[in-house]
mmCIF file of C-alpha atoms in Angstrom:
data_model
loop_
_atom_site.group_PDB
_atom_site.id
_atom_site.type_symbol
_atom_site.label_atom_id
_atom_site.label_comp_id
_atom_site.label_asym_id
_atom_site.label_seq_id
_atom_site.Cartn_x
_atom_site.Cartn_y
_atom_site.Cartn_z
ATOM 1 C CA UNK A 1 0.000 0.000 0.000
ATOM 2 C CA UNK A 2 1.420 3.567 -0.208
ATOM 3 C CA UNK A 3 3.208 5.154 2.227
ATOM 4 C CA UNK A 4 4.208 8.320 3.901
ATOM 5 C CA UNK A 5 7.258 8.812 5.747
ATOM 6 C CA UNK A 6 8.058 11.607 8.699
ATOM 7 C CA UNK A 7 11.265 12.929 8.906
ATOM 8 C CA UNK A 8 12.809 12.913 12.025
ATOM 9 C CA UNK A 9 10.890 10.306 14.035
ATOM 10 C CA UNK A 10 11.807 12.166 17.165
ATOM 11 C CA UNK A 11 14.058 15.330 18.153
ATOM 12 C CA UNK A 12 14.281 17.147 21.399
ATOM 13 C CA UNK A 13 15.400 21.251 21.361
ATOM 14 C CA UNK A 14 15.837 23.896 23.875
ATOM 15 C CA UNK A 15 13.275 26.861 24.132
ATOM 16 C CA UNK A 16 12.850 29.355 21.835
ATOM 17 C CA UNK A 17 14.456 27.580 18.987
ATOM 18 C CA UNK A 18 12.714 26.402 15.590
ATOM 19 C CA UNK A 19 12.040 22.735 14.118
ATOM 20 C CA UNK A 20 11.205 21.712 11.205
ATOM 21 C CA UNK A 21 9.049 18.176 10.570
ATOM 22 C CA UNK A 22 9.010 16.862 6.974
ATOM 23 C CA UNK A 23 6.105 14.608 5.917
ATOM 24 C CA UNK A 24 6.310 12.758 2.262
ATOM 25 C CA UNK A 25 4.337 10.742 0.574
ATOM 26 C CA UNK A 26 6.657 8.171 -0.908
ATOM 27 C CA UNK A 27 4.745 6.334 -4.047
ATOM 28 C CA UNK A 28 1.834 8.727 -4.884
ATOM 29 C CA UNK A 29 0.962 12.201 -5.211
ATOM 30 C CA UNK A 30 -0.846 14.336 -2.728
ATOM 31 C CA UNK A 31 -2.397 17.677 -3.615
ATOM 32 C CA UNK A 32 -3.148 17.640 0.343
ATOM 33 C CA UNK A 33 -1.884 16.971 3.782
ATOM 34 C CA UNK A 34 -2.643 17.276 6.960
ATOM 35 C CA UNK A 35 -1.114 18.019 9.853
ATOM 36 C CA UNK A 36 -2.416 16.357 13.391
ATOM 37 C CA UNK A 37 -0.950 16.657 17.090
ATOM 38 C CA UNK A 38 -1.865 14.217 19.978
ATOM 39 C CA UNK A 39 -0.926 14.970 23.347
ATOM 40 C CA UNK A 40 -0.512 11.729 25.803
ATOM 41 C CA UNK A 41 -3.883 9.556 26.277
ATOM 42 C CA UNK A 42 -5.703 12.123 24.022
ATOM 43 C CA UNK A 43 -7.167 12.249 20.379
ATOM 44 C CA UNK A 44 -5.381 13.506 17.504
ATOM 45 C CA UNK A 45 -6.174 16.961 16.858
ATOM 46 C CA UNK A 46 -6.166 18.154 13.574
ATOM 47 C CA UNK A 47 -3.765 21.690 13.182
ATOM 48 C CA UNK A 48 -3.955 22.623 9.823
ATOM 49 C CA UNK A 49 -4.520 21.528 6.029
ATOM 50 C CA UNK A 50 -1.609 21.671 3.994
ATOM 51 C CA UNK A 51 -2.385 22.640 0.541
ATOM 52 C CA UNK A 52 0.641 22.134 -2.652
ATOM 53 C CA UNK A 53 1.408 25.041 -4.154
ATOM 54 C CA UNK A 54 -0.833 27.870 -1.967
ATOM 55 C CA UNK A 55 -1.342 28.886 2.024
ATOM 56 C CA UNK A 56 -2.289 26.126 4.694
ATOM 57 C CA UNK A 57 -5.392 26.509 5.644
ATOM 58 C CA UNK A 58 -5.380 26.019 10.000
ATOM 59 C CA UNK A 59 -7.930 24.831 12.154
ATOM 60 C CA UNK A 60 -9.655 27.199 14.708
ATOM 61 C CA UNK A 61 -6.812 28.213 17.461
ATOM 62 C CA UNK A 62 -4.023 27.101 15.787
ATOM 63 C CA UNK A 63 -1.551 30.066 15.262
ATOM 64 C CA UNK A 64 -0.125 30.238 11.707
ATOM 65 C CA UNK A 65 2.974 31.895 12.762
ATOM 66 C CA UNK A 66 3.967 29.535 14.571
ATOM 67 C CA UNK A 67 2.859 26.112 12.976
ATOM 68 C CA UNK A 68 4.636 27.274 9.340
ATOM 69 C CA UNK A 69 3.678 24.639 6.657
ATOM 70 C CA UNK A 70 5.195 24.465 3.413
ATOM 71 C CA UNK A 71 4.106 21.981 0.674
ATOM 72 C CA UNK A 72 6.277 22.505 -1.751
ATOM 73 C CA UNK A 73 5.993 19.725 -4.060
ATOM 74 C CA UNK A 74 3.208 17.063 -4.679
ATOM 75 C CA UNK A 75 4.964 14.580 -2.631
ATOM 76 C CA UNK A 76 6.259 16.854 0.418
ATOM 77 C CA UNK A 77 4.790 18.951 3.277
ATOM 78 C CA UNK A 78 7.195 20.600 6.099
ATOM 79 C CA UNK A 79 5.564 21.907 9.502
ATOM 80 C CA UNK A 80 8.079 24.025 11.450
ATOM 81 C CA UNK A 81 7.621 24.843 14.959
ATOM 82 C CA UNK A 82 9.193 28.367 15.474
ATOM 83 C CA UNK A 83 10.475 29.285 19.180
ATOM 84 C CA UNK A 84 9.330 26.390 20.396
ATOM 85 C CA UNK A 85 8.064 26.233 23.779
ATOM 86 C CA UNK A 86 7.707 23.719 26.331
ATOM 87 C CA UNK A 87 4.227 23.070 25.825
ATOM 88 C CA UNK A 88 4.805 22.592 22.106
ATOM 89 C CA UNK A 89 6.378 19.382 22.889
ATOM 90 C CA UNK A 90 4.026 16.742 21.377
ATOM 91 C CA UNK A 91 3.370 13.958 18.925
ATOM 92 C CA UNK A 92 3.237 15.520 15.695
ATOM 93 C CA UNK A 93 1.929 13.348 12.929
ATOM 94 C CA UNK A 94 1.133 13.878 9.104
ATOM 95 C CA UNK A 95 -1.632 12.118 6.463
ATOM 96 C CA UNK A 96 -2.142 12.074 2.959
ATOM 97 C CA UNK A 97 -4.830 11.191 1.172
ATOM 98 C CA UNK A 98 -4.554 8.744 -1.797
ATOM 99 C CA UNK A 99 -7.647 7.375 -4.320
ATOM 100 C CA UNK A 100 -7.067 4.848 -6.883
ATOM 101 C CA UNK A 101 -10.206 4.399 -8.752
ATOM 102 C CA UNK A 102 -13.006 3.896 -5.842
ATOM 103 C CA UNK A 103 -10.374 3.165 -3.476
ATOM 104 C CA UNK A 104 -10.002 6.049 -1.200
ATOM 105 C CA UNK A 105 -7.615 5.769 2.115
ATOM 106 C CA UNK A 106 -6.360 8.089 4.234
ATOM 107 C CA UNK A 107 -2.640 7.354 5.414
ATOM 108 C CA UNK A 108 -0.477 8.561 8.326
ATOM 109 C CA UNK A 109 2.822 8.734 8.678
ATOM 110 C CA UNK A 110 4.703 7.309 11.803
ATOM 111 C CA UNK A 111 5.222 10.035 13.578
ATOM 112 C CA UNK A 112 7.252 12.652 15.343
ATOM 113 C CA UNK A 113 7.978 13.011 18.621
ATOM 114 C CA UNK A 114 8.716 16.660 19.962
ATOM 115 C CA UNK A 115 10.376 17.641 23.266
ATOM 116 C CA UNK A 116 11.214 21.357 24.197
ATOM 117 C CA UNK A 117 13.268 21.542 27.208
ATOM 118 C CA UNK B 1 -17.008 20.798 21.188
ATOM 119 C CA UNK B 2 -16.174 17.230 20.341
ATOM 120 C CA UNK B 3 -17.597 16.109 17.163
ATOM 121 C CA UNK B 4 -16.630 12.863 17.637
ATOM 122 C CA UNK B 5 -17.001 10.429 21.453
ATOM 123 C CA UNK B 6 -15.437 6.895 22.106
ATOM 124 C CA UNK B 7 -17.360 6.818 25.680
ATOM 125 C CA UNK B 8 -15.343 3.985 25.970
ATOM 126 C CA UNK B 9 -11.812 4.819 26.988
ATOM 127 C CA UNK B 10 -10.939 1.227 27.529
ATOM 128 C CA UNK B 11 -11.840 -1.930 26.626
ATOM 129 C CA UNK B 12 -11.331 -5.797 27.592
ATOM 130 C CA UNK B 13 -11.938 -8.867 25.857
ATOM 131 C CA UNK B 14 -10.915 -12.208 26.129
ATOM 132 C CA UNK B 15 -9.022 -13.968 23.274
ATOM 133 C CA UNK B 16 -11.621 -15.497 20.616
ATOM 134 C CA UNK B 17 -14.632 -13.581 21.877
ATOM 135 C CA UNK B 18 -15.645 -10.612 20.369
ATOM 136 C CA UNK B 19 -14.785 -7.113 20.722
ATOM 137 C CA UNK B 20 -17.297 -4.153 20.406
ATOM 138 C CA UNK B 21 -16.140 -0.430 20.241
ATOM 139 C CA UNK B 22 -18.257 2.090 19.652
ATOM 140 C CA UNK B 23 -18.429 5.545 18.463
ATOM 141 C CA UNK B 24 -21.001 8.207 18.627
ATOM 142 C CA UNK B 25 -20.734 11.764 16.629
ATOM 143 C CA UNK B 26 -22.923 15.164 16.724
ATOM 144 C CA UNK B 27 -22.353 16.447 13.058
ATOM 145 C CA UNK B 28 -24.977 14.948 10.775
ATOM 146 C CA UNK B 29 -23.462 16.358 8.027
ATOM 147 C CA UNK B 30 -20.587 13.585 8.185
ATOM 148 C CA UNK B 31 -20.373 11.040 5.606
ATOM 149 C CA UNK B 32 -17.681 9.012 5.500
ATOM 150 C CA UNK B 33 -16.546 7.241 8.907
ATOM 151 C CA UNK B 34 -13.375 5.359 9.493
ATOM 152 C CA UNK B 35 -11.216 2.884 11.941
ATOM 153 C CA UNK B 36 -8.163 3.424 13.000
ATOM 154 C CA UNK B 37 -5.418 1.335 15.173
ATOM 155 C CA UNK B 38 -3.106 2.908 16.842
ATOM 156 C CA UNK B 39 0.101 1.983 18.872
ATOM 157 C CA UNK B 40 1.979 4.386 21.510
ATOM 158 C CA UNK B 41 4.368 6.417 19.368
ATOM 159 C CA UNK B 42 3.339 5.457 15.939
ATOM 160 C CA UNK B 43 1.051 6.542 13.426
ATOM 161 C CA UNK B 44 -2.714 5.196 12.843
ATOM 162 C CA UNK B 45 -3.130 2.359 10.722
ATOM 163 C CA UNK B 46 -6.216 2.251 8.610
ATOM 164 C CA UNK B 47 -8.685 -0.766 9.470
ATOM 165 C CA UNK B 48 -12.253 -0.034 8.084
ATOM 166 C CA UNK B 49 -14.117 2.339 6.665
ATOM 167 C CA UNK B 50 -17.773 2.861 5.529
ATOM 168 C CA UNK B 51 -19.919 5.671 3.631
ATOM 169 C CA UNK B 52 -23.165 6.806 5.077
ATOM 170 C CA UNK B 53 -24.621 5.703 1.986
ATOM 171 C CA UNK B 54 -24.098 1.937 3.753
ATOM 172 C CA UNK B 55 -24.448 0.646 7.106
ATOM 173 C CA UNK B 56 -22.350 -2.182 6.910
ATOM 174 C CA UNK B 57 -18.805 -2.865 6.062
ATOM 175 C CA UNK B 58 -16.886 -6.192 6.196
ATOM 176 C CA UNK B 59 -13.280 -7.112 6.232
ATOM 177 C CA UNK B 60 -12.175 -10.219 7.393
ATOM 178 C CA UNK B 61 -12.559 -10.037 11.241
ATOM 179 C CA UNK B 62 -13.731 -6.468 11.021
ATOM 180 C CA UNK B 63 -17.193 -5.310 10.602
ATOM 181 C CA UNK B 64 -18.059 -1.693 10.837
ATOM 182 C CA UNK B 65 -21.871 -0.573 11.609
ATOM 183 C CA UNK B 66 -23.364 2.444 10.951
ATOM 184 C CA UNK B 67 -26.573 3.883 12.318
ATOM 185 C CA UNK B 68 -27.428 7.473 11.090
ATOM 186 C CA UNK B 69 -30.263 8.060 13.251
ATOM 187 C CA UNK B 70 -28.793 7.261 16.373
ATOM 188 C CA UNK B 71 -25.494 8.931 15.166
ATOM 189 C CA UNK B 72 -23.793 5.647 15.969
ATOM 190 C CA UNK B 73 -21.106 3.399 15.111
ATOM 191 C CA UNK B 74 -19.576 0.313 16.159
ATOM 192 C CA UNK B 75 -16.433 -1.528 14.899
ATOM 193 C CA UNK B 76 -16.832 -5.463 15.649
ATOM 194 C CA UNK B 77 -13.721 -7.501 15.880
ATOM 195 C CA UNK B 78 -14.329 -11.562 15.598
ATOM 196 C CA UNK B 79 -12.548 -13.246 17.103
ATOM 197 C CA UNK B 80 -10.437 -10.983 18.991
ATOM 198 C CA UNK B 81 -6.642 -11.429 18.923
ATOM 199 C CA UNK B 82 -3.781 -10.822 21.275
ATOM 200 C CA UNK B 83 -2.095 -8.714 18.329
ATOM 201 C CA UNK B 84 -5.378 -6.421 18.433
ATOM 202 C CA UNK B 85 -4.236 -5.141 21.935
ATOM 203 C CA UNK B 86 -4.258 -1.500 20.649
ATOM 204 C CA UNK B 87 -6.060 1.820 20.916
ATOM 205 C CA UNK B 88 -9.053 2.176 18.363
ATOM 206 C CA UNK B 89 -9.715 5.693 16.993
ATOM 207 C CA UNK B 90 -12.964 6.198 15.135
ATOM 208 C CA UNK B 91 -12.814 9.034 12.695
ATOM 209 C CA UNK B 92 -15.163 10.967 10.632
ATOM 210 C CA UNK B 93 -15.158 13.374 7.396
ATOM 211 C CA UNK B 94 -17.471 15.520 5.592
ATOM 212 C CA UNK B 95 -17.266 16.862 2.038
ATOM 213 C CA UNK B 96 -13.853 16.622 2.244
ATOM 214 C CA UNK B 97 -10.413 14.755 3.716
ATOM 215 C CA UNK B 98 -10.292 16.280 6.762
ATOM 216 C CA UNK B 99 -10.893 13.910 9.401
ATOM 217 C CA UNK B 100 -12.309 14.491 13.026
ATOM 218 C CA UNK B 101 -10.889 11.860 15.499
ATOM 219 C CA UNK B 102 -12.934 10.090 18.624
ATOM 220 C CA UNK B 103 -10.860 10.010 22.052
ATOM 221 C CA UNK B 104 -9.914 6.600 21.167
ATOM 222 C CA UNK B 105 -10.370 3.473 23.047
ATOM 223 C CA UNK B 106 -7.655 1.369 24.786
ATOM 224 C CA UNK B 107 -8.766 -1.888 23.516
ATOM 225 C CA UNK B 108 -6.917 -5.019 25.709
ATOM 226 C CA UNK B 109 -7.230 -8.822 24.482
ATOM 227 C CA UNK B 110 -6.210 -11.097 27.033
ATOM 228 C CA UNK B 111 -5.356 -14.944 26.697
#
């Protein structure tokens, strides 16, 4: 099945500096991605839609200036956390969706684990 | 607001019965509903989905439900498995591929 890959699966940075997450889909093409975050024992919460080739569209109280996406290609979406904070520290996961004739899936890459110390 | 409730935050079966989660959502609008499975630090692996045209889905030894007027959906797993020892997210999606995730339910299959 296709697959997307996050890029790195975990990093760990001191206050008030930036990080950037890369998301790809590896064997098909996505238009769109989305960015989720999921804190310990809680849902995923869904930040911001990642659109190739035009702004991210975010999801109500999730500040744009600090989230940054880029999707710069069909096949790769970057979400940089600038001055991160301690509270930013979270699982920060990506998903593209693919459809292949009525086939439609939705699929998530592994992951990325955030700590701000 | 949360669109989307697993009242359910864990579950436990025994190995070769079968395992119920369920799912309840607010938004009738929604029309496309899917099953996740999801292990600590990695991403969600797609299980099932189903369209609200439908209101049942099978795959194997999962069967997805769907019942619009109760805003209601169940995910049935027969027989359960040790390897199914995960947490379950329902999701759901309107219009479009954004997806609105339940609070997931620890689901534990014991021997």
């Amino acid at each position: 099945g296709a697959v997307v890959s996050q890029h790195p699966s975990w990093v760990i940075c001191k206050s008030g500096t930036s990080v950037k997450i890369e998301c790809r889909s590896l064997d098909f093409q996505a238009t769109t991605m989305f960015w989720y975050r999921q804190f310990p024992k809680q849902s995923l919460m869904l930040m911001a839609t990642s659109n190739e080739g035009s702004k991210a569209t975010y999801e109500q109280g999730v500040e744009k200036d600090k989230f940054l996406i880029n999707h710069a290609s069909l096949t790769l979406s970057t979400l940089t956390v600038t001055s991160a904070h301690p509270e930013d520290s979270s699982f920060y996961i990506c998903s593209a969706p693919h459809r292949e004739g009525l086939l439609y899936e939705q699929y998530f890459g592994p992951g990325t684990r955030l700590t701000v110390t | 607001d949360q669109q989307v409730k697993q009242n359910s935050p864990s579950l436990s079966v025994q190995e070769g019965r079968i395992s119920i989660l369920n799912c309840d959502y607010t938004n009738s609008m929604f029309d496309y509903f899917l099953w996740y499975k999801k292990y600590p630090a990695e991403g969600p692996t797609f299980l099932i989905s189903i369209s609200s045209i439908k209101d049942k889905n099978e795959d194997g030894r999962f069967t997805v439900f769907l019942n619009k007027s109760a805003k209601h959906l169940s995910l049935h797993i027969v027989p359960s498995q040790p390897g199914d020892s995960a947490v379950y997210f329902c999701a759901a999606s309107y219009n479009t591929d954004k997806l609105i995730f339940g609070t997931g339910t620890r689901l534990q299959v014991f021997p």
